[in-house]
Short mmCIF file of N, CA and C and ligand atoms in Angstrom, two decimals:
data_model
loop_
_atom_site.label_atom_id
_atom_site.label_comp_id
_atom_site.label_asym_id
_atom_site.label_seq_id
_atom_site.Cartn_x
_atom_site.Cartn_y
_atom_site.Cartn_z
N UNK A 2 1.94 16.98 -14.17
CA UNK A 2 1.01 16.40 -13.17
C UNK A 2 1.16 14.89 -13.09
N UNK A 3 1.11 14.23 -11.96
CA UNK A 3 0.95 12.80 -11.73
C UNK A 3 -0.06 12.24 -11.36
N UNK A 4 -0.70 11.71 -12.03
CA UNK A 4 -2.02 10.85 -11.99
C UNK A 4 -1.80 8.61 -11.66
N UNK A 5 -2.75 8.59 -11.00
CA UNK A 5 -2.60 7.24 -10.57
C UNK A 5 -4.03 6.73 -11.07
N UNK A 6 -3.97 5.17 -11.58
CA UNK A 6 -4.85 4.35 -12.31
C UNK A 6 -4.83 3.41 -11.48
N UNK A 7 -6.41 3.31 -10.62
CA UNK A 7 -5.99 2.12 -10.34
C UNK A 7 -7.01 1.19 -10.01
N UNK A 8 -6.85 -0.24 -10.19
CA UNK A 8 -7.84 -1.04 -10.29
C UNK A 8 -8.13 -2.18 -9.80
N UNK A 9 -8.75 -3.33 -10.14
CA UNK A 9 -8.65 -4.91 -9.72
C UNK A 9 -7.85 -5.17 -11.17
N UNK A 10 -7.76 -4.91 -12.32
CA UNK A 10 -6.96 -5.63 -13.49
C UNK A 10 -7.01 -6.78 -13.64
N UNK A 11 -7.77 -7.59 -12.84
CA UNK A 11 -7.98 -9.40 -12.75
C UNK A 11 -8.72 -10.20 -13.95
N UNK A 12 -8.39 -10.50 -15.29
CA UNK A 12 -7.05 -9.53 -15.93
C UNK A 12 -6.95 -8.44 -16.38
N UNK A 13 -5.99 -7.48 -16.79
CA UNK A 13 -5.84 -6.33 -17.44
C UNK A 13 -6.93 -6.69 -19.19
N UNK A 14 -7.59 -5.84 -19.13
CA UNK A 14 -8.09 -5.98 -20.41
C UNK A 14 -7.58 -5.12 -21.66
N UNK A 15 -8.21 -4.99 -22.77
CA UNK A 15 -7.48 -3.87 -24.15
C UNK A 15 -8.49 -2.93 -23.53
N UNK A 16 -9.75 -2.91 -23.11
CA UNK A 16 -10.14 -1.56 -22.21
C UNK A 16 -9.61 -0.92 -21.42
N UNK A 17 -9.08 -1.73 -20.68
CA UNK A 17 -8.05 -1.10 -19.59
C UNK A 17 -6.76 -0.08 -20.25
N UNK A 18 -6.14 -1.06 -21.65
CA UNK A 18 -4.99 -0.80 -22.19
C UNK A 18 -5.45 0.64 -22.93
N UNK A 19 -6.54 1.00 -23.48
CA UNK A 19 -6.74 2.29 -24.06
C UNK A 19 -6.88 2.75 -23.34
N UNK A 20 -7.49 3.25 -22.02
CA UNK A 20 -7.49 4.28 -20.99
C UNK A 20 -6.11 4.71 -20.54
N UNK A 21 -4.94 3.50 -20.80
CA UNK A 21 -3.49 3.97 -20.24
C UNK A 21 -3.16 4.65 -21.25
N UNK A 22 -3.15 4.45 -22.40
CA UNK A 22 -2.60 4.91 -23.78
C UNK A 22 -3.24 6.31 -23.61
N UNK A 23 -4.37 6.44 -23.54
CA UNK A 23 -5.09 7.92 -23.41
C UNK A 23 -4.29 8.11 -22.23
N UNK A 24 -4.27 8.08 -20.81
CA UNK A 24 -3.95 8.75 -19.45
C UNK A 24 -2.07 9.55 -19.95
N UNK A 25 -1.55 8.16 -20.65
CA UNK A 25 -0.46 8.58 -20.52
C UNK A 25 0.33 9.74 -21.67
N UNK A 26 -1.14 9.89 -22.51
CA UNK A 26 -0.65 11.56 -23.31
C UNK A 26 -0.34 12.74 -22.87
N UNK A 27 -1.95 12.66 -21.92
CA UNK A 27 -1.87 13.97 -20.99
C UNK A 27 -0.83 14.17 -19.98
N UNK A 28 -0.90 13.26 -19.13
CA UNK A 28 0.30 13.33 -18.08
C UNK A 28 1.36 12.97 -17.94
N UNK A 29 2.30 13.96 -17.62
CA UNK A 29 3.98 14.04 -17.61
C UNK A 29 4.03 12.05 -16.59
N UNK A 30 3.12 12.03 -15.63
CA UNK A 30 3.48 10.77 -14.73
C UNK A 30 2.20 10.14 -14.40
N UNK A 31 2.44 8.50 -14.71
CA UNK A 31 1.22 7.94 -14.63
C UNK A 31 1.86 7.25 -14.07
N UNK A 32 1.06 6.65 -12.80
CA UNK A 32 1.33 5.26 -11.61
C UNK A 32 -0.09 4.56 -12.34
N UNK A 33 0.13 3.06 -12.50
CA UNK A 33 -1.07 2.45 -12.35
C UNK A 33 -0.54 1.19 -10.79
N UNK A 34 -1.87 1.18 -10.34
CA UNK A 34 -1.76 0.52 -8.98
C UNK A 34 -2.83 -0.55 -8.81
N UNK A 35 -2.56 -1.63 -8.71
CA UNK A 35 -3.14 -2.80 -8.78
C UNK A 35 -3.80 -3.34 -7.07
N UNK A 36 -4.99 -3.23 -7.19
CA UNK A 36 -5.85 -2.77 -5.48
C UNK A 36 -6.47 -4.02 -5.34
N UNK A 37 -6.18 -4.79 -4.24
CA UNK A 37 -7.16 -6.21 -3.90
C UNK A 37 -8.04 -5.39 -3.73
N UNK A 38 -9.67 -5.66 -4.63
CA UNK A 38 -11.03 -5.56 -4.14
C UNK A 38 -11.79 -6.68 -3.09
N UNK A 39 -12.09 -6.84 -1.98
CA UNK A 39 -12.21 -7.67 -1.00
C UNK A 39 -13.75 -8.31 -1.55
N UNK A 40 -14.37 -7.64 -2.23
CA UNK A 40 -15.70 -7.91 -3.06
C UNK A 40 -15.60 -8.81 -4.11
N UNK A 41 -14.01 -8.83 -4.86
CA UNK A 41 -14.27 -9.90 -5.65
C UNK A 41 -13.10 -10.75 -5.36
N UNK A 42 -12.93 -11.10 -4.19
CA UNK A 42 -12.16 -11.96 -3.94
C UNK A 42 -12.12 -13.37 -4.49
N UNK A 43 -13.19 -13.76 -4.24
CA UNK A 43 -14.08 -15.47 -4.13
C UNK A 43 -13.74 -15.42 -5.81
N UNK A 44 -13.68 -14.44 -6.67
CA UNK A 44 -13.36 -14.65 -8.08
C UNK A 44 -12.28 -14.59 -8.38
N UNK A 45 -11.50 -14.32 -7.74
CA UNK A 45 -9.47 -13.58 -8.18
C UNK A 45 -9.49 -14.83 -9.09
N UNK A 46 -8.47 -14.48 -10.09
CA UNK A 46 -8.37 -15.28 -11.44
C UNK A 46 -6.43 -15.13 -10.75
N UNK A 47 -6.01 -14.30 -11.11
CA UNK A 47 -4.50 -13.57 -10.97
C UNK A 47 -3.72 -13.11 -9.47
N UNK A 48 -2.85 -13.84 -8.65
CA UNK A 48 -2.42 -12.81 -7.67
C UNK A 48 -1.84 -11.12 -8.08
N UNK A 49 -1.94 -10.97 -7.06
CA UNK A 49 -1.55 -9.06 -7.18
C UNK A 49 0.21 -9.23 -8.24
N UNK A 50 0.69 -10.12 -7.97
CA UNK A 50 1.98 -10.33 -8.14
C UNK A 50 1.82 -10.28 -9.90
N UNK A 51 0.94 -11.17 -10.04
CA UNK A 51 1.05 -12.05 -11.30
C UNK A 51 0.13 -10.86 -12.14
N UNK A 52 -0.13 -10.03 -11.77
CA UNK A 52 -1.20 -9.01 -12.39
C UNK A 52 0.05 -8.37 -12.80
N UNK A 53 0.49 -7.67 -11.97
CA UNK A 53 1.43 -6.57 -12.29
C UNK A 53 2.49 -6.84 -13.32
N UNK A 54 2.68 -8.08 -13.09
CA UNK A 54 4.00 -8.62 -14.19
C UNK A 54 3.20 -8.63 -15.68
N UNK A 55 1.76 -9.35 -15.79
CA UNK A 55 1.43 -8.97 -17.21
C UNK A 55 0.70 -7.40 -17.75
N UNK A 56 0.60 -6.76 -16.81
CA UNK A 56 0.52 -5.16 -16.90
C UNK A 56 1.99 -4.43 -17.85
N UNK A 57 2.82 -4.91 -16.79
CA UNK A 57 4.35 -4.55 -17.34
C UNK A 57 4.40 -5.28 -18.66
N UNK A 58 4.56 -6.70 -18.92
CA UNK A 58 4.47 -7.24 -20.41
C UNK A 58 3.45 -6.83 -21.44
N UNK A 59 2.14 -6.14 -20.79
CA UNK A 59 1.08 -5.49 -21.70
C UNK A 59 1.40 -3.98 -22.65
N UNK A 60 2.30 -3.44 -21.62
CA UNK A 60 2.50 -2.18 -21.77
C UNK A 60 3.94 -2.14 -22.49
N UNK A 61 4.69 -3.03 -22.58
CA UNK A 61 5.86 -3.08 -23.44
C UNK A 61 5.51 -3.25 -24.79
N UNK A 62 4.19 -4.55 -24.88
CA UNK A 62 3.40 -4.54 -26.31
C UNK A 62 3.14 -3.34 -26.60
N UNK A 63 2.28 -3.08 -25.94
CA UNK A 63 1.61 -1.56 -26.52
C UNK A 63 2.30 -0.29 -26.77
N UNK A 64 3.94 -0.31 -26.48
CA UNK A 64 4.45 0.71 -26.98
C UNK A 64 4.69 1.68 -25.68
N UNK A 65 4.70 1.20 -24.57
CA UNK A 65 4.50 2.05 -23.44
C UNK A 65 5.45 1.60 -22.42
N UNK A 66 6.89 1.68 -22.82
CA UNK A 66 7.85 1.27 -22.10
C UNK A 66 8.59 1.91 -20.78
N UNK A 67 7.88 3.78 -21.42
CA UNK A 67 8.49 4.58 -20.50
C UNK A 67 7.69 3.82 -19.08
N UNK A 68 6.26 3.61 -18.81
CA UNK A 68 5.74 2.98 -17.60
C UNK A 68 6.70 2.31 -17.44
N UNK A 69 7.59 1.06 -17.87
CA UNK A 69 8.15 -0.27 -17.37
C UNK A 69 9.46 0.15 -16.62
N UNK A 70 10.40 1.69 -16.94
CA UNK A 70 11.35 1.94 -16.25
C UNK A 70 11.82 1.48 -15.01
N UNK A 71 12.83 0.22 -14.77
CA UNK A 71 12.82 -0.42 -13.72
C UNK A 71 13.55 0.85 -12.45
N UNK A 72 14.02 1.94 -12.56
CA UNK A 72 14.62 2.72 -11.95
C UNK A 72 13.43 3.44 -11.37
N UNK A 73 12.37 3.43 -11.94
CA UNK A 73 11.07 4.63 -11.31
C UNK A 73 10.16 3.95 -11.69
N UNK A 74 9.36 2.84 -10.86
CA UNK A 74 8.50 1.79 -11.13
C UNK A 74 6.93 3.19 -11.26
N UNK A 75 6.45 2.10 -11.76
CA UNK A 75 5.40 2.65 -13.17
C UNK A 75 4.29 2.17 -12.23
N UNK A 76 4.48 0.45 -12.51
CA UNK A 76 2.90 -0.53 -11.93
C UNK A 76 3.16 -0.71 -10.32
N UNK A 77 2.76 -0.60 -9.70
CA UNK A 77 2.45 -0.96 -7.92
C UNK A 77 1.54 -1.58 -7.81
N UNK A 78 1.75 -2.33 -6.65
CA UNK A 78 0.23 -3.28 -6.17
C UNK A 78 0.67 -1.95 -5.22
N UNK A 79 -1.05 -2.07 -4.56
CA UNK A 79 -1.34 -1.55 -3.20
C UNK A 79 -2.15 -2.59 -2.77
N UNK A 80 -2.31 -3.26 -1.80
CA UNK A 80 -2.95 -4.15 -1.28
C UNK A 80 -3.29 -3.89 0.40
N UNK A 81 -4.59 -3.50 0.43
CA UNK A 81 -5.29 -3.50 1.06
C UNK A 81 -5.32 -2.03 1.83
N UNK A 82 -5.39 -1.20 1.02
CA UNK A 82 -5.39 0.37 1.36
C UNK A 82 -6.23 1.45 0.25
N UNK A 83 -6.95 2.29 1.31
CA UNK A 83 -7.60 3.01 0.35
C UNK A 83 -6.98 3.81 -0.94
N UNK A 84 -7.68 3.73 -1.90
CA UNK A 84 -6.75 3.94 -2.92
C UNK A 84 -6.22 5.99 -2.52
N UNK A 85 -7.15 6.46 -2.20
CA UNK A 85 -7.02 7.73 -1.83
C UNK A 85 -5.93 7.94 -0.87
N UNK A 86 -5.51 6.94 -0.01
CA UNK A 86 -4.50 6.98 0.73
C UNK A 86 -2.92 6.98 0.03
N UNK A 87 -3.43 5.70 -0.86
CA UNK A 87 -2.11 5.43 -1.91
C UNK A 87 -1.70 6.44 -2.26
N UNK A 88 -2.27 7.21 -2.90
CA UNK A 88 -2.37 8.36 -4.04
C UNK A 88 -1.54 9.51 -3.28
N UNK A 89 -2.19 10.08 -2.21
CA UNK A 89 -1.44 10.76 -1.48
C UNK A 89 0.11 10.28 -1.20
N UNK A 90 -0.02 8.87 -0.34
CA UNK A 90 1.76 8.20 -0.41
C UNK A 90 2.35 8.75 -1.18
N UNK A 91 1.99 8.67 -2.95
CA UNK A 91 2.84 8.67 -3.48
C UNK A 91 3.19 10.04 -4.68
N UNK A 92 1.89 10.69 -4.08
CA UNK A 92 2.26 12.31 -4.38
C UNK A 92 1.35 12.18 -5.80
N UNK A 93 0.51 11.50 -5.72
CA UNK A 93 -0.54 11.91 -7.05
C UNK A 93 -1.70 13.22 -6.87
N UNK A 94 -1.31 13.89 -7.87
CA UNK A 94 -2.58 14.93 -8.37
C UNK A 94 -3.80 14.98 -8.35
N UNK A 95 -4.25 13.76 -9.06
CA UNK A 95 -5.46 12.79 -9.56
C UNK A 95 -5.33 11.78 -9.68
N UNK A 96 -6.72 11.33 -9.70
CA UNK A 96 -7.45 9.91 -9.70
C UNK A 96 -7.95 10.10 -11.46
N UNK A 97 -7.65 8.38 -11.96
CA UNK A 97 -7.87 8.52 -13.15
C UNK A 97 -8.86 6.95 -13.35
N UNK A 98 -10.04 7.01 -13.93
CA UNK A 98 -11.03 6.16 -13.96
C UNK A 98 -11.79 6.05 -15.91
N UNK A 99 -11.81 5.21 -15.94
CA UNK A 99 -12.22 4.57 -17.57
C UNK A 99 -13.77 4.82 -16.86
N UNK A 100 -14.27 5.20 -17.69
CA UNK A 100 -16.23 5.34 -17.90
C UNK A 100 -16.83 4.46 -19.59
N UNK A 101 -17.41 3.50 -19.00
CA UNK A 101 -17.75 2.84 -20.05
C UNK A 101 -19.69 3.12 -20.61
N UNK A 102 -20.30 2.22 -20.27
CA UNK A 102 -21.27 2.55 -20.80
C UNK A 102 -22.01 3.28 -19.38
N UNK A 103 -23.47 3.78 -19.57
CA UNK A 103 -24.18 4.62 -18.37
C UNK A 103 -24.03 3.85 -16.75
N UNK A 104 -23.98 2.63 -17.21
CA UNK A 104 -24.23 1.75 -15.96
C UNK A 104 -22.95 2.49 -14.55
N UNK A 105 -21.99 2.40 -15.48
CA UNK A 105 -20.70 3.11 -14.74
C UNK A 105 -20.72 4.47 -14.06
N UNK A 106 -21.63 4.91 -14.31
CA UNK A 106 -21.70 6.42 -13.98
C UNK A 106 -22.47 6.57 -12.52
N UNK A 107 -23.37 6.71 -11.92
CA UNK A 107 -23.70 5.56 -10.53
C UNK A 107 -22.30 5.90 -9.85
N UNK A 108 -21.82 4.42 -9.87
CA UNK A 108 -20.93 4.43 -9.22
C UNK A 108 -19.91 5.02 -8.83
N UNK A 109 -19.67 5.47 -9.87
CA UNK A 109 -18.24 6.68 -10.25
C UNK A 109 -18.68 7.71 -9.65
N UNK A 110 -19.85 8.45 -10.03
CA UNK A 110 -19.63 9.94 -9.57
C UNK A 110 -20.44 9.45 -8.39
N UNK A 111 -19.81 8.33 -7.48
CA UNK A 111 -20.14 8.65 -5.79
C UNK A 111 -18.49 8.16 -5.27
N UNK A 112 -18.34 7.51 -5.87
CA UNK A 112 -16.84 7.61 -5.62
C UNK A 112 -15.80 8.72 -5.80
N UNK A 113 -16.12 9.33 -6.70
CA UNK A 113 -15.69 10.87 -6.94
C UNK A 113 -15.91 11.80 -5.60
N UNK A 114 -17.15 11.91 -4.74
CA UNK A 114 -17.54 12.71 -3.89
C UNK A 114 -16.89 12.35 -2.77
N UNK A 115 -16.46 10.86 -2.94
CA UNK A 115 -15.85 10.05 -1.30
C UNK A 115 -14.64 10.65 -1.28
N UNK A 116 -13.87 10.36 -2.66
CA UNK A 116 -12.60 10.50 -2.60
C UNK A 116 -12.22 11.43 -2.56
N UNK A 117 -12.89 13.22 -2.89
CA UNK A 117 -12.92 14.30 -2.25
C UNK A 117 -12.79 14.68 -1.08
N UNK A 118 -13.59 13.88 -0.40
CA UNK A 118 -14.14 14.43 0.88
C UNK A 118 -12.83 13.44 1.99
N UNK A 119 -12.97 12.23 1.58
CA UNK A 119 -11.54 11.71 2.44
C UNK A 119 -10.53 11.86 1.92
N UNK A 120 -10.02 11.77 0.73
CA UNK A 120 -9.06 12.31 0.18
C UNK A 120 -8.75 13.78 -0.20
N UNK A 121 -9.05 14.85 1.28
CA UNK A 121 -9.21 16.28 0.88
C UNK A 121 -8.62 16.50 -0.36
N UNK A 122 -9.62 16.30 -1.22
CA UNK A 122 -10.24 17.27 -2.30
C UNK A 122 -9.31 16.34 -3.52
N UNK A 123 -9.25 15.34 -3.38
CA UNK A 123 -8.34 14.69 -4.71
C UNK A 123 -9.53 14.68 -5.56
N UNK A 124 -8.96 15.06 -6.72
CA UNK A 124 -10.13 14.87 -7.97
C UNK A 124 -10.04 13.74 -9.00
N UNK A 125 -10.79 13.41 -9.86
CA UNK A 125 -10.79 12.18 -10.65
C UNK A 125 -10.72 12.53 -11.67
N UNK A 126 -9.89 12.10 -12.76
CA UNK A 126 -10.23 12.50 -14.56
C UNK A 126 -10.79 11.17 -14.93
N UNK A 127 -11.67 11.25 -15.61
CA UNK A 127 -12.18 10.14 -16.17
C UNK A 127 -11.79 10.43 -17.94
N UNK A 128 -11.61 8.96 -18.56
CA UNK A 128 -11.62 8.79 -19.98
C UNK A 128 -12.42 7.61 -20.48
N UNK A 129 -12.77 7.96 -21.75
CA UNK A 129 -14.14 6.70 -22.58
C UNK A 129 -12.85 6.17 -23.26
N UNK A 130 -13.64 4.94 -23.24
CA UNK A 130 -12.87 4.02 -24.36
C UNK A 130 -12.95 3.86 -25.36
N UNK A 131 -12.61 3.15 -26.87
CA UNK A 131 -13.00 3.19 -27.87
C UNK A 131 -14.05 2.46 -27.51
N UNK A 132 -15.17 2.65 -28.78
CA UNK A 132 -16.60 2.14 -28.19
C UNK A 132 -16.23 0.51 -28.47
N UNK A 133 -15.42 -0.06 -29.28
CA UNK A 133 -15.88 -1.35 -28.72
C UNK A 133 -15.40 -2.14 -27.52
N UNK A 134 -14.73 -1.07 -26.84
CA UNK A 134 -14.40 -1.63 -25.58
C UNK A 134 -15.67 -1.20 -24.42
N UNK A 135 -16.43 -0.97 -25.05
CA UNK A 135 -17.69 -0.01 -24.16
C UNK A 135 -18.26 -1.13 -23.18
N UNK A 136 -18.31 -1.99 -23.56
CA UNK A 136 -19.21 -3.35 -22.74
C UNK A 136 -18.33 -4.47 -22.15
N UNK A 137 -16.66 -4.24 -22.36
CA UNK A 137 -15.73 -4.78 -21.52
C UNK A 137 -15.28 -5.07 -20.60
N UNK A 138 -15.62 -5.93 -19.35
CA UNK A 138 -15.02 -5.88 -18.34
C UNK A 138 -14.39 -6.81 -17.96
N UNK A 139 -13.16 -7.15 -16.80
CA UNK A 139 -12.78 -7.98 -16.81
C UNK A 139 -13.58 -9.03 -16.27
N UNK A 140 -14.68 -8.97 -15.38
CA UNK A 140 -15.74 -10.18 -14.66
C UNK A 140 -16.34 -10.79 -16.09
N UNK A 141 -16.66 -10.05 -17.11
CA UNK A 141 -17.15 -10.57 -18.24
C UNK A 141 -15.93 -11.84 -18.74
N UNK A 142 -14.71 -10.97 -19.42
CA UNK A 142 -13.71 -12.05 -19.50
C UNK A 142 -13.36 -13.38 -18.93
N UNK A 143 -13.32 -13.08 -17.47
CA UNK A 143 -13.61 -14.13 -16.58
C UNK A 143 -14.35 -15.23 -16.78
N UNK A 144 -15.62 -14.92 -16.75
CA UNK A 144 -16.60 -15.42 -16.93
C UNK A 144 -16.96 -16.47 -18.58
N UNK A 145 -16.50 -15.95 -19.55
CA UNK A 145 -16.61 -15.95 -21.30
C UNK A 145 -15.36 -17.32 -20.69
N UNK A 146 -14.15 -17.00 -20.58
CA UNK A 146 -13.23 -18.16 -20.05
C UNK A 146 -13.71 -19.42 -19.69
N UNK A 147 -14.32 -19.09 -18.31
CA UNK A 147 -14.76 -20.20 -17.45
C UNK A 147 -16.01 -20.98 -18.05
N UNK A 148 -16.16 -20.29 -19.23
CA UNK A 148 -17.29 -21.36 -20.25
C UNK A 148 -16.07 -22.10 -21.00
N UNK A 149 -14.98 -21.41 -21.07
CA UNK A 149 -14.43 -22.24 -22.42
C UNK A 149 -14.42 -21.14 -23.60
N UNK A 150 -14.65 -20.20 -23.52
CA UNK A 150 -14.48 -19.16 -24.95
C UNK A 150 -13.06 -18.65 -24.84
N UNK A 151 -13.37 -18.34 -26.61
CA UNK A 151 -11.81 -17.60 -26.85
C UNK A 151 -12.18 -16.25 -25.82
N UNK A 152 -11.06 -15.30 -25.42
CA UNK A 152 -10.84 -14.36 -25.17
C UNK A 152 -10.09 -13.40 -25.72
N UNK A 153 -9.11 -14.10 -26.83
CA UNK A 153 -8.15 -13.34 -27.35
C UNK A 153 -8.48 -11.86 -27.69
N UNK A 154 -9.34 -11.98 -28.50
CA UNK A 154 -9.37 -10.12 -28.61
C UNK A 154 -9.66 -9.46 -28.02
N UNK A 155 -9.86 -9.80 -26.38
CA UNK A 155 -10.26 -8.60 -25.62
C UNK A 155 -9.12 -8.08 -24.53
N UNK A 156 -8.31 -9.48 -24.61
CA UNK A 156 -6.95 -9.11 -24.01
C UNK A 156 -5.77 -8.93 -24.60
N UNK A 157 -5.02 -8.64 -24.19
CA UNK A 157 -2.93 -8.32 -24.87
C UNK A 157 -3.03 -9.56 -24.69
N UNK A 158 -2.16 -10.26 -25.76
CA UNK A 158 -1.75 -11.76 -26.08
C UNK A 158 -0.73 -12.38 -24.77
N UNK A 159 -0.39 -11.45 -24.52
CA UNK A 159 0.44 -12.43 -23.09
C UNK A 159 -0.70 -12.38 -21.79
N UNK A 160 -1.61 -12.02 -21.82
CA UNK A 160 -2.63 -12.17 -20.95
C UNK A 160 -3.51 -13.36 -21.21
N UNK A 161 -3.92 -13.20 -22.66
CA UNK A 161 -4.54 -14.70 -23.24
C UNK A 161 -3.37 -15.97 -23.02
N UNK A 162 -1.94 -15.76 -23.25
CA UNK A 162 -1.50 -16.90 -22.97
C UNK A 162 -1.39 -17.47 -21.64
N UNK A 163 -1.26 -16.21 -20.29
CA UNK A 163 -1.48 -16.55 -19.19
C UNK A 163 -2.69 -17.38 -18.70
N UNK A 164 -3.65 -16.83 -19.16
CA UNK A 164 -4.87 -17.37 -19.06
C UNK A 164 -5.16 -19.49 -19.42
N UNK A 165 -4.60 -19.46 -20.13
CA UNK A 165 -4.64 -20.36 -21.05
C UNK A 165 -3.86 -21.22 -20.30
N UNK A 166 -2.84 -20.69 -19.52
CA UNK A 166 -1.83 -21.58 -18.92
C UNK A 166 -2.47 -22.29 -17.17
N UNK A 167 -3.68 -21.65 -17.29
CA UNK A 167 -4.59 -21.91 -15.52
C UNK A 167 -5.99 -22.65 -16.40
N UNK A 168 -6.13 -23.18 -17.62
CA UNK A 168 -7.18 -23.45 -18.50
C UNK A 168 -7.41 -24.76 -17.18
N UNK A 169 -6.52 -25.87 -16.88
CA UNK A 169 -7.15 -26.89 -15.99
C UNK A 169 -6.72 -26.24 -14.18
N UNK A 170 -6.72 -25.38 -14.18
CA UNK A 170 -6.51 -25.37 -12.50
C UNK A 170 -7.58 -24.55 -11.82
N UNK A 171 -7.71 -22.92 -12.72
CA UNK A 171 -8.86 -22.10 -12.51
C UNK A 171 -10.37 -22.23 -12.51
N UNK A 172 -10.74 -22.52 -11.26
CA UNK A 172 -12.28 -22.33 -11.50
C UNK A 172 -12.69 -21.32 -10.54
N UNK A 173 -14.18 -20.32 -10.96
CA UNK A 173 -14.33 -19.00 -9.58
C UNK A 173 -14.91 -20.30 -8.81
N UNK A 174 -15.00 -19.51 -7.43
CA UNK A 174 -15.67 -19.98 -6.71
C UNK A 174 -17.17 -19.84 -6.45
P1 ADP B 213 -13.45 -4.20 -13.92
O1 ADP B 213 -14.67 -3.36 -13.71
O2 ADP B 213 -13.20 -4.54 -15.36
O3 ADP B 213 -13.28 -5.35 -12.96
P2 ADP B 213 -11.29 -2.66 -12.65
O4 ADP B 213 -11.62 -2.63 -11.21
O5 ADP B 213 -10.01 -3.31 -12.99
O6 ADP B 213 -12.32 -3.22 -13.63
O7 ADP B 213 -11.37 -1.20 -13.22
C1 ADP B 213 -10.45 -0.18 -13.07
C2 ADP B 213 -10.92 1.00 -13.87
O8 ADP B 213 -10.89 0.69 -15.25
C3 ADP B 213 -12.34 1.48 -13.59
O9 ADP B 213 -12.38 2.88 -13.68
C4 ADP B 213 -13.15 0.88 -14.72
O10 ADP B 213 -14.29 1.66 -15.01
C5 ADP B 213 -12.14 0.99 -15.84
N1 ADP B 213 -12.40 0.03 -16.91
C6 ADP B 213 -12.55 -1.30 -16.81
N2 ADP B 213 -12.81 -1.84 -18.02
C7 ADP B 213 -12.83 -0.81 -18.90
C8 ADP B 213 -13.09 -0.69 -20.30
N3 ADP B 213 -13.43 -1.74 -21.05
N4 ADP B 213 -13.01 0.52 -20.84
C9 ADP B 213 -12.74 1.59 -20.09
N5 ADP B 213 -12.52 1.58 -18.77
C10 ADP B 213 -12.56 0.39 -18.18
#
């Protein structure tokens, strides 16, 4: 089965990175797809470009090289298309979504019903994270940054060094 992950990643977090590590046991084919959210624009930290490249360097850390295969690309941006549309493009099974603490749940299982109903009948697998990634997100990261905090342990080290490298240029809006 081929399953697609896909998100804002602005940046990829180690939450993010255990949901791939889990997605990619079960399934023979995992796409992760990197989606401009038009909602958090005014915050983008990363272009779509610059996401995907430390996705690919995240996932070489982590032991997850088969994703990086430059012959049968792994990471995609999709930019500016429903992800349910993508999915279909590209011949996915399922929709695959990280569930963190209750707050997430809301949202998810109405997005689940959309993406059914316009995406005749695509279904979603959801996976938990280890719990201390439970309260992780990347707007948090963002945010912990733009004070000036370390971030290191919540991201892959080439994400903290990216980060680090926009320390005087990045501010949200
Ligand atoms: P964020 O909410 O961090 O901006 P994304 O839009 O990139 O995240 O999220 C893509 C998917 O990854 C969503 O299903 C989201 O719930 C999930 N996700 C994000 N952070 C974590 C985490 N710490 N643990 C598990 N899943 C997560």
């Amino acid at each position: 089965m081929k399953a697609l992950y896909a998100g804002s990643f602005d940046p990829i977090t180690r939450g993010h990175m255990d949901i791939i590590k889990q997605a990619a046991l079960v399934f023979e084919e995992l796409v992760i797809a990197i989606a401009s959210n038009p909602r958090k624009a005014s915050t983008e930290m990363f272009s779509l470009e610059k996401r995907q490249q430390l996705i690919v360097q995240s996932c070489m850390a982590f032991g997850l090289e088969k994703l990086t295969s430059p012959g049968k690309p792994s990471i995609l941006t999709c930019p500016g298309k429903l992800v349910v549309d993508f999915a279909r493009q590209i011949g996915a099974d399922v929709l695959i979504r990280g569930l963190r603490a209750v707050s997430d749940f809301d949202i998810e299982f109405q997005m689940v019903q959309f993406n059914r109903k316009i995406g005749l009948g695509m279904n979603t697998v959801f996976f938990m994270p280890a719990e201390r990634y439970f309260y992780l997100s990347s707007s948090a990261v963002r945010e912990i940054f733009s004070m000036g905090g370390d971030v290191s342990e919540f991201v892959p080290a080439c994400v903290d060094e990216a980060m680090q490298q926009t320390r005087s240029t990045w501010k949200p809006q």
